[in-house]
Amino acid sequence: MNDRLGMPRRIPVPRRAQWVSWLRGSTSALVALAIAVGAVTGLGAVGFRFLITFFTRMFTGYEDYSGLGRIPSTHWPWLGVWFLLLAPVVAGAVYGPIVHHFAPEARGHGVPEVMYAVSHKGGRIAPQVTLVKALASALCIGGGGSVGREGPIVQIGSAAGSTVAQILRLDVSRVRLLVACGAAAGISATFNAPLAGPFFAMELILRDFAAQSFGAVVLSSVAADVVGRAMLGNHPFLSLPSFAVRSPTEYLLYVVLGIAVGVVGVAFSKILYLVEDACDWLWRGPEWARPAVGGLLLGAVLLALPQMYGVGYPVLENAVEGHYLIGMLVLLMVGKMFATSLTIGIGGSGGVFAPTLFIGAMAGTAFGTIAHDLFPGVTESAGAYGLIGMGAALGGATRAPITAVVILFELTGEYSIILPLMAAVVMAAGTGHLLSKDTIYTAKLWRRGIDLDRPPPELPDLRAADLAVPAPDPLAVDCSLGAAAKALADTAFGMLPVVTGDGRYAGCVAAQDVAEALEGANAPPVISDLVQPATTIGADAKVRDVLNALKGRGGTGLPVLDSDRTSLIGWVTYETVLSRLHPEPGPAAPSATA
């Protein structure tokens, strides 16, 4: 079988079947799949950034309005600064109905939905999420929504990875892995941070550091970053000041900073969901109209504090460069908390990753300003504390310290930041853990009754052999195409097992592949070239392993092999598992043949 998979064929259908078989079953195929998902996500990230710029220009006339202050739009100068009141309303009137009718999961900040899909849905994400999320988030940010672009591109990349996996009908473990590849690629392409992307995917999405998974997400991250740099140029994500530690005494200040900003990060998470609850309680109209009506409140915030328009990276840079006094820094920090919370609460679409960095930068710079005034001889400039504050806020809010450390190191490119950054981030993450059992991402799931850290319920001590029903009659490897088609037409399953002449299990043949082969002008006389190395279940597999293997298989089911994985001993489906776990009442398990 393996030799045949490596031999090129001239007739199109069997060659396609071999390629599909390789993509579904080969470990080496993960390399191609990871790179493909990374490249697609990289293109998506570039397109998403252009889309944000396009809508921002359409509303304001500038690429980024947040750092300009209270000036009129060049497109509607007759409105004066009052366009700030109307921009969120117009944007919400467009993306609100789109999200409501086509992809409700595109509402909000995106990452919790990806975490839920990986942990509870086998990684399956609706394909339309990619386009709807891109359009809705770009409109929201371009129309003044005070949210980030990182959460959306993570969801866009994850949806792209899930779509590729579902099209190829990969098993659930590979679906989840390609979702993580898309998430890593999104972070990499957005921040120009190919190392931070994999750690984000492993620490937050997969919540596991398996070697094979890490290799795949690294490849995807690199591919996305190469695409992003090729199309956008090799420019730093942010223009940040240099960093240095003047005195060992400063390490104590960075520890205190980590604790303080950890509190700020948790406060942001609490305010985010308090405002969302308030919006839920106040709103009584249709959901599709909520972003437009709520846009009036957001517009009022923008009139008062135009620095909240959009993502706000120019304002962040101004802060760490020392352009604001303490009072303004505190006002910007509190304003960002409220503006982001309101944007999400009214049904906006965008991330909280960048707002968390923004809030940390304001808090850190304010702390650094005070520290430098008190101890001018032993402390660095306030902007250095702003840099550390960004990582600390991220660690405190997300409780992903590795990601926080790596991403700030990549943004600055300075090794001297590592020790104070690690100290502050660890203290912030620890403070966040003490103050709240949930992170800014898991809190959204917890409010739906979903606890990712809750241990799974106990299942009966049954094995696959106990759950299996008799397997359908297998086909011989040299069975004719016509006989295989008749057998598949008479079975309740979408595929049948195939055995060799000595009765050893060789794989499965799918009804879809046989049907497509029959349509070909040069159909093969026997099914040997159509046999796939489908996922199998060992006789000793436990109930939970059986359920994990069945995810994404629908009613097809899977073959159960003996302990040596050579002989077919039965067939298992969701119905057969349920018939054993809940024997009465309930329909009987389907027979092996229709």
XYZ file of C-alpha atoms in Angstrom:
594
model
C 0.000 0.000 0.000
C 2.761 2.448 0.892
C 4.634 1.644 -2.326
C 1.525 2.390 -4.338
C 1.053 5.699 -2.560
C 4.483 6.748 -3.703
C 4.000 5.829 -7.388
C 2.546 8.422 -9.794
C -0.452 7.324 -11.798
C -1.628 8.584 -15.160
C -5.345 8.212 -14.620
C -6.686 11.204 -12.667
C -9.075 9.684 -10.133
C -6.775 7.149 -8.450
C -3.981 9.731 -8.300
C -6.344 12.133 -6.539
C -7.358 9.396 -4.133
C -3.706 8.744 -3.310
C -3.082 12.419 -2.633
C -6.135 12.636 -0.396
C -5.039 9.491 1.429
C -1.584 10.977 1.983
C -3.011 14.259 3.298
C -5.324 12.455 5.720
C -2.989 9.821 7.061
C 0.660 10.747 6.632
C 2.674 12.522 9.307
C 4.736 14.257 6.634
C 1.524 15.780 5.261
C 1.354 17.981 8.357
C 4.317 19.940 6.993
C 2.454 20.830 3.803
C -0.804 21.483 5.630
C 0.804 23.716 8.269
C 2.653 25.769 5.643
C -0.492 26.085 3.535
C -2.570 27.287 6.502
C 0.192 29.720 7.461
C 0.419 31.143 3.955
C -3.368 31.521 3.663
C -3.548 33.202 7.073
C -0.657 35.481 6.165
C -2.548 36.602 3.073
C -5.664 37.015 5.206
C -3.776 39.139 7.740
C -2.445 41.413 4.991
C -5.892 41.724 3.454
C -7.441 42.391 6.857
C -4.986 45.202 7.592
C -5.676 46.797 4.205
C -9.393 46.466 4.897
C -9.026 48.272 8.239
C -7.014 51.027 6.574
C -9.608 51.328 3.799
C -12.539 51.780 6.202
C -10.557 54.105 8.481
C -9.754 56.288 5.480
C -13.369 56.130 4.362
C -14.599 57.488 7.710
C -11.749 59.830 8.699
C -9.537 60.428 5.674
C -6.488 59.179 7.611
C -4.802 55.792 7.996
C -4.996 56.040 11.794
C -7.023 58.749 13.485
C -6.273 57.954 17.126
C -3.103 60.029 17.441
C -4.418 63.144 15.707
C -6.700 64.617 18.336
C -10.061 66.283 17.756
C -9.922 67.229 14.067
C -12.599 66.974 11.345
C -12.751 64.182 8.810
C -11.296 65.148 5.444
C -14.210 63.351 3.753
C -16.958 65.159 5.678
C -15.415 68.460 6.807
C -18.850 70.086 7.067
C -19.608 67.770 10.027
C -16.619 69.006 11.968
C -15.670 66.756 14.881
C -19.279 65.575 15.088
C -18.426 62.870 12.567
C -16.996 61.030 15.600
C -20.536 60.667 16.917
C -21.867 59.272 13.648
C -19.032 57.002 12.456
C -19.740 54.148 14.940
C -23.463 54.373 14.148
C -22.945 54.024 10.398
C -20.418 51.209 10.818
C -22.691 49.360 13.261
C -25.653 49.688 10.914
C -23.632 47.809 8.278
C -21.836 45.071 10.233
C -24.622 44.432 12.772
C -27.029 42.722 10.325
C -24.145 40.907 8.590
C -22.924 39.315 11.805
C -26.435 38.538 13.047
C -27.557 36.764 9.880
C -24.376 35.048 8.660
C -22.035 34.304 11.602
C -23.136 35.271 15.132
C -19.883 33.796 16.512
C -18.011 36.633 14.748
C -19.356 39.028 17.400
C -16.983 39.877 20.234
C -13.270 39.340 20.564
C -12.923 35.956 18.898
C -10.317 34.040 20.910
C -12.803 32.451 23.382
C -14.785 31.098 20.438
C -11.632 29.461 19.070
C -10.784 27.995 22.491
C -14.305 26.587 22.750
C -14.179 25.121 19.240
C -10.927 23.315 20.031
C -12.004 21.973 23.424
C -15.668 21.107 22.761
C -16.309 20.997 19.005
C -13.333 19.059 17.728
C -11.915 22.229 16.171
C -14.835 22.697 13.795
C -15.456 26.364 12.908
C -17.950 27.501 10.283
C -16.121 28.522 7.077
C -18.093 31.756 6.691
C -16.561 33.060 9.936
C -13.403 33.972 7.996
C -15.081 36.504 5.712
C -17.708 37.765 8.164
C -15.157 38.323 10.941
C -12.801 40.175 8.598
C -15.511 42.472 7.265
C -17.218 43.098 10.617
C -13.998 43.781 12.541
C -12.571 46.022 9.834
C -15.784 48.042 9.770
C -15.910 48.214 13.550
C -12.289 49.383 13.900
C -12.460 51.700 10.886
C -15.665 53.212 12.274
C -14.093 54.028 15.633
C -14.468 50.802 17.609
C -11.824 50.794 20.335
C -10.717 47.191 19.827
C -7.709 45.340 18.431
C -7.061 43.514 15.199
C -5.202 40.551 16.766
C -8.256 38.703 18.113
C -10.045 38.855 14.751
C -7.044 37.611 12.781
C -6.633 34.740 15.261
C -10.252 33.768 14.635
C -9.848 34.289 10.879
C -6.725 32.121 10.748
C -8.270 29.459 12.971
C -11.387 29.337 10.791
C -9.170 28.981 7.714
C -7.275 26.074 9.300
C -10.513 24.411 10.376
C -12.014 24.822 6.901
C -8.995 23.194 5.236
C -9.162 20.295 7.689
C -12.900 19.809 7.209
C -12.643 19.879 3.413
C -10.014 17.136 3.573
C -12.075 15.228 6.200
C -9.133 14.993 8.595
C -9.494 13.349 11.986
C -10.278 15.518 14.993
C -6.694 15.735 16.287
C -5.542 17.198 12.977
C -8.493 19.565 12.807
C -7.530 20.952 16.210
C -3.891 21.202 15.201
C -4.663 23.140 12.021
C -6.890 25.483 14.043
C -3.892 26.156 16.300
C -1.698 26.635 13.209
C -4.097 29.321 11.992
C -4.056 31.047 15.387
C -0.245 31.022 15.515
C -0.048 32.335 11.960
C -2.449 35.152 12.801
C -0.363 36.403 15.723
C 2.838 36.012 13.713
C 1.579 37.948 10.698
C -0.018 40.708 12.781
C 2.905 41.408 15.121
C 5.767 40.286 12.835
C 6.469 37.901 15.712
C 7.067 34.368 14.368
C 8.175 33.067 17.759
C 5.301 34.507 19.796
C 2.687 32.988 17.479
C 3.460 29.345 18.331
C 3.584 30.045 22.060
C 0.219 31.824 21.867
C -1.299 28.834 20.065
C 0.183 26.260 22.430
C -0.435 28.170 25.665
C -3.948 29.477 24.984
C -5.517 27.485 22.150
C -4.198 23.914 22.462
C -3.163 24.293 26.124
C -0.541 21.632 25.439
C 3.127 21.610 24.397
C 3.384 18.342 22.455
C 6.478 18.198 20.211
C 4.625 17.362 16.984
C 2.091 20.136 17.570
C 4.810 22.663 18.292
C 6.640 21.817 15.071
C 3.494 22.286 13.003
C 2.537 25.642 14.538
C 6.109 26.907 14.135
C 6.027 26.098 10.408
C 2.672 27.821 10.053
C 3.903 30.855 11.977
C 7.028 31.185 9.843
C 5.035 30.852 6.609
C 2.609 33.585 7.702
C 5.422 35.909 8.742
C 7.265 35.395 5.444
C 4.095 36.251 3.515
C 3.431 39.291 5.708
C 6.965 40.660 5.414
C 7.050 40.035 1.665
C 3.856 42.034 1.129
C 4.114 44.700 3.849
C 7.872 45.058 4.216
C 10.226 44.161 7.027
C 9.169 46.957 9.338
C 8.877 46.797 13.143
C 5.364 46.432 14.456
C 5.845 49.343 16.862
C 8.543 52.002 17.148
C 9.567 51.529 20.762
C 12.408 53.172 22.739
C 15.586 51.368 23.730
C 15.718 49.656 27.084
C 18.286 49.327 29.852
C 18.417 48.502 33.560
C 20.349 51.192 35.404
C 20.573 49.554 38.802
C 19.855 46.181 40.437
C 17.448 48.080 42.686
C 15.166 48.516 39.703
C 14.312 44.823 39.733
C 12.356 45.399 42.935
C 10.453 48.198 41.219
C 9.645 45.889 38.295
C 8.300 43.297 40.728
C 6.047 45.952 42.270
C 5.070 47.059 38.774
C 4.090 43.486 37.899
C 1.808 43.256 40.924
C 0.221 46.662 40.238
C -0.350 46.028 36.542
C -1.598 42.522 37.320
C -4.371 44.172 39.333
C -5.057 46.510 36.402
C -5.273 43.562 33.995
C -7.821 41.782 36.173
C -9.771 45.040 36.594
C -9.972 45.378 32.815
C -11.383 41.867 32.521
C -14.023 42.576 35.191
C -15.016 45.925 33.675
C -15.273 44.340 30.225
C -17.936 41.874 31.328
C -19.700 44.282 33.690
C -20.256 46.686 30.799
C -21.342 43.800 28.564
C -23.858 42.702 31.221
C -25.159 46.248 31.500
C -25.612 46.450 27.720
C -27.432 43.091 27.724
C -29.730 44.299 30.499
C -30.497 47.634 28.840
C -31.005 46.459 25.264
C -34.466 45.220 24.343
C -34.406 45.564 20.560
C -33.262 43.189 17.792
C -29.621 42.113 17.988
C -28.833 43.248 14.447
C -29.656 46.863 15.391
C -27.702 46.868 18.650
C -24.302 48.000 17.213
C -25.872 50.957 15.416
C -27.900 52.209 18.391
C -25.060 51.550 20.822
C -22.760 53.373 18.433
C -24.224 56.642 19.688
C -22.766 55.954 23.147
C -19.420 54.972 21.655
C -19.456 58.110 19.517
C -19.998 60.221 22.628
C -16.925 58.596 24.203
C -14.898 59.374 21.066
C -16.010 62.995 21.140
C -14.735 63.281 24.695
C -11.562 61.236 24.119
C -10.717 60.873 20.396
C -7.541 58.936 21.270
C -9.841 55.923 21.726
C -10.618 55.784 17.992
C -9.603 52.418 16.567
C -6.694 50.300 17.809
C -4.675 53.248 19.119
C -1.065 52.259 18.463
C 0.097 55.869 17.806
C -1.205 56.841 21.236
C 0.597 53.883 22.798
C 3.864 54.940 21.152
C 3.399 58.523 22.343
C 2.923 57.264 25.894
C 6.083 55.158 26.091
C 8.028 57.996 24.466
C 7.030 60.254 27.384
C 4.629 62.633 25.637
C 1.907 62.487 28.327
C 1.720 63.558 31.971
C 0.509 61.206 34.701
C -3.046 62.529 34.696
C -3.404 62.006 30.963
C -1.912 58.502 31.206
C -4.454 57.506 33.835
C -7.275 59.056 31.812
C -6.196 57.135 28.688
C -5.946 53.895 30.660
C -9.429 54.209 32.160
C -10.829 55.514 28.880
C -9.488 52.507 26.977
C -10.990 50.113 29.499
C -14.409 51.671 29.113
C -14.261 52.290 25.353
C -13.192 48.713 24.590
C -15.783 47.297 26.968
C -18.487 49.437 25.386
C -17.446 48.434 21.863
C -17.737 44.758 22.766
C -20.890 45.313 24.834
C -22.851 46.936 22.002
C -22.083 43.975 19.742
C -18.874 45.165 18.115
C -16.323 42.814 16.608
C -12.670 43.102 17.577
C -9.966 41.853 19.900
C -8.899 42.687 23.438
C -5.240 41.753 22.941
C -4.145 45.191 21.713
C -6.289 47.092 24.262
C -4.608 45.040 26.996
C -1.183 46.120 25.710
C -2.449 49.719 25.534
C -3.723 49.671 29.109
C -0.496 48.093 30.347
C 1.570 50.734 28.564
C -0.395 53.575 30.196
C -0.246 51.987 33.655
C 3.449 51.137 33.321
C 4.434 54.578 32.055
C 2.504 56.268 34.871
C 4.254 53.988 37.388
C 7.614 54.715 35.767
C 7.020 58.459 35.870
C 6.400 58.302 39.613
C 9.382 56.004 40.183
C 11.681 58.234 38.144
C 10.561 61.325 40.049
C 11.205 59.579 43.376
C 14.471 57.823 42.438
C 15.944 59.705 39.454
C 19.457 58.358 39.922
C 18.684 54.632 39.830
C 15.728 54.326 37.462
C 15.299 54.204 33.714
C 12.979 56.551 31.836
C 9.236 56.103 32.285
C 8.881 54.549 28.829
C 10.902 51.512 29.900
C 8.310 50.797 32.574
C 5.641 51.266 29.931
C 7.212 48.459 27.871
C 7.322 46.129 30.851
C 3.779 47.173 31.752
C 2.558 45.966 28.349
C 3.838 42.465 29.010
C 2.645 42.488 32.617
C -0.897 43.492 31.645
C -0.980 40.734 29.045
C 0.278 38.191 31.559
C -2.191 39.315 34.216
C -5.237 39.390 31.945
C -4.596 36.243 29.894
C -2.433 34.301 32.361
C -0.183 33.312 29.461
C 3.225 34.396 30.803
C 5.334 32.676 28.128
C 3.446 34.419 25.336
C 3.696 37.771 27.134
C 7.449 37.488 27.615
C 8.187 36.294 24.091
C 5.994 38.827 22.314
C 7.495 41.815 24.168
C 10.989 40.497 23.514
C 10.205 40.244 19.788
C 8.615 43.699 19.715
C 11.672 45.344 21.277
C 14.411 43.043 19.978
C 16.473 43.773 23.090
C 17.838 41.020 25.281
C 18.246 43.408 28.218
C 14.462 43.438 28.643
C 14.244 39.736 29.474
C 15.011 39.655 33.220
C 12.816 42.578 34.341
C 10.110 41.458 31.906
C 10.086 37.910 33.284
C 9.926 39.191 36.860
C 7.048 41.567 36.137
C 5.057 39.132 33.984
C 5.302 36.284 36.482
C 4.195 38.562 39.308
C 1.328 39.898 37.186
C 0.186 36.386 36.242
C 0.375 35.282 39.873
C -1.577 38.334 40.991
C -4.202 37.635 38.356
C -4.499 34.041 39.538
C -5.009 35.169 43.143
C -7.641 37.758 42.255
C -9.660 35.817 39.690
C -10.045 32.194 38.707
C -10.794 33.219 35.121
C -8.802 35.016 32.472
C -10.097 37.672 30.115
C -10.742 34.855 27.604
C -12.059 32.034 29.782
C -14.425 34.372 31.656
C -16.566 34.640 28.525
C -16.846 30.854 28.382
C -17.430 30.502 32.120
C -20.401 32.861 31.813
C -21.898 30.331 29.390
C -21.362 27.512 31.864
C -18.199 26.234 30.154
C -15.161 25.548 32.323
C -12.121 24.513 30.283
C -10.259 23.456 33.433
C -13.043 21.255 34.790
C -12.039 17.579 34.660
C -14.168 15.541 32.259
C -16.903 13.382 33.823
C -16.148 9.781 34.642
C -17.217 7.268 32.019
C -17.808 3.529 32.427
C -14.740 1.312 32.296
C -15.544 -0.100 28.875
C -13.237 -0.835 25.978
C -13.748 -0.464 22.250
C -14.264 -4.205 21.929
C -17.195 -3.913 24.364
C -18.740 -1.055 22.375
C -18.327 -2.488 18.897
C -20.969 -4.147 16.755
C -20.087 -6.711 14.076
C -18.197 -5.057 11.265
C -19.744 -4.881 7.792
C -18.579 -7.584 5.451
C -15.124 -6.507 4.253
C -14.149 -6.153 0.627
C -11.168 -7.941 -0.845
C -8.324 -5.715 -1.954
C -8.786 -7.004 -5.508
C -12.572 -6.451 -5.484
C -13.929 -4.944 -8.682
C -15.155 -1.368 -8.731
C -18.697 -2.432 -9.633
C -18.940 -4.951 -6.789
C -17.600 -2.354 -4.346
C -20.178 0.170 -5.514
C -22.996 -2.322 -4.957
C -21.732 -3.230 -1.469
C -21.391 0.421 -0.479
C -24.894 1.162 -1.758
C -26.246 -1.581 0.524
C -24.495 -0.454 3.718
C -25.554 2.141 6.272
C -21.994 3.422 6.487
C -20.182 5.692 4.072
C -17.206 3.365 3.809
C -16.288 -0.316 4.080
C -13.209 -2.115 5.374
C -10.811 -3.806 2.978
C -8.754 -6.918 3.735
C -5.879 -8.643 1.979
C -5.929 -12.194 0.707
C -4.808 -13.557 4.086
C -7.508 -11.612 5.948
C -5.338 -8.806 7.299
C -6.871 -5.344 7.543
C -5.649 -3.112 4.689
C -7.713 0.050 5.115
C -11.104 1.363 4.043
C -12.704 2.453 0.815
C -15.120 5.392 0.830
C -18.319 5.617 -1.170
C -17.311 9.085 -2.391
C -14.025 7.804 -3.860
C -15.737 4.875 -5.591
C -18.422 7.137 -7.046
C -15.832 9.578 -8.355
C -13.770 6.717 -9.810
C -16.813 5.431 -11.696
C -17.170 8.841 -13.316
C -13.610 8.735 -14.673
C -12.906 7.751 -18.249
C -10.143 5.345 -17.158
C -11.639 3.871 -14.002
C -9.395 1.267 -12.324
C -10.653 -2.328 -12.570
C -10.187 -2.995 -8.825
C -10.368 -0.915 -5.642
C -6.761 -1.354 -4.500
C -5.810 2.182 -5.586
C -8.768 3.683 -3.692
C -8.017 2.141 -0.299
C -7.318 4.720 2.411
C -5.462 4.170 5.706
C -8.476 5.385 7.689
C -8.272 6.049 11.416
C -8.716 2.862 13.423
C -9.475 2.097 17.051
C -7.653 -0.532 19.063
C -9.694 -3.145 20.909
C -8.400 -1.898 24.286
C -9.195 1.798 23.691
C -11.215 3.408 26.483
C -14.582 5.099 25.984
C -13.154 8.630 25.937
C -10.517 7.651 23.367
C -13.240 6.126 21.204
C -15.339 9.307 21.398
C -12.337 11.477 20.517
C -11.548 9.288 17.506
C -15.177 9.475 16.331
C -15.368 13.282 16.412
C -16.028 14.651 12.962
C -16.960 11.232 11.559
C -20.730 11.734 11.569
C -22.539 8.434 11.026
C -19.658 6.722 9.230
C -18.049 5.181 12.286
C -14.635 3.543 12.470
C -13.189 0.030 12.361
C -12.044 -1.665 15.573
C -8.887 -3.781 15.263
C -7.353 -6.389 17.525
C -4.493 -5.527 19.866
C -1.956 -6.177 17.096
C -3.813 -3.782 14.758
C -3.899 -6.406 12.003
C -7.360 -8.021 12.112
C -10.790 -6.424 11.965
C -12.945 -7.369 14.959
C -15.846 -4.893 14.814
C -17.204 -1.456 14.019
C -18.062 1.414 16.341
C -20.254 4.509 15.841
C -21.768 7.145 18.091
C -24.958 5.072 18.179
C -23.144 1.951 19.375
C -21.450 3.941 22.141
C -24.743 5.500 23.258
C -26.505 2.129 23.211
C -23.990 0.851 25.792
C -23.787 3.986 27.917
C -27.580 4.492 28.010
C -29.119 1.105 27.210
C -32.734 2.019 28.035
C -34.634 3.442 26.432
C -33.189 4.349 23.061
C -32.989 2.993 19.545
C -30.918 -0.039 18.873
C -27.503 0.420 17.311
C -27.488 0.252 13.527
C -26.676 -3.067 11.994
C -23.552 -3.564 9.968
C -25.511 -3.594 6.739
C -28.510 -1.567 5.742
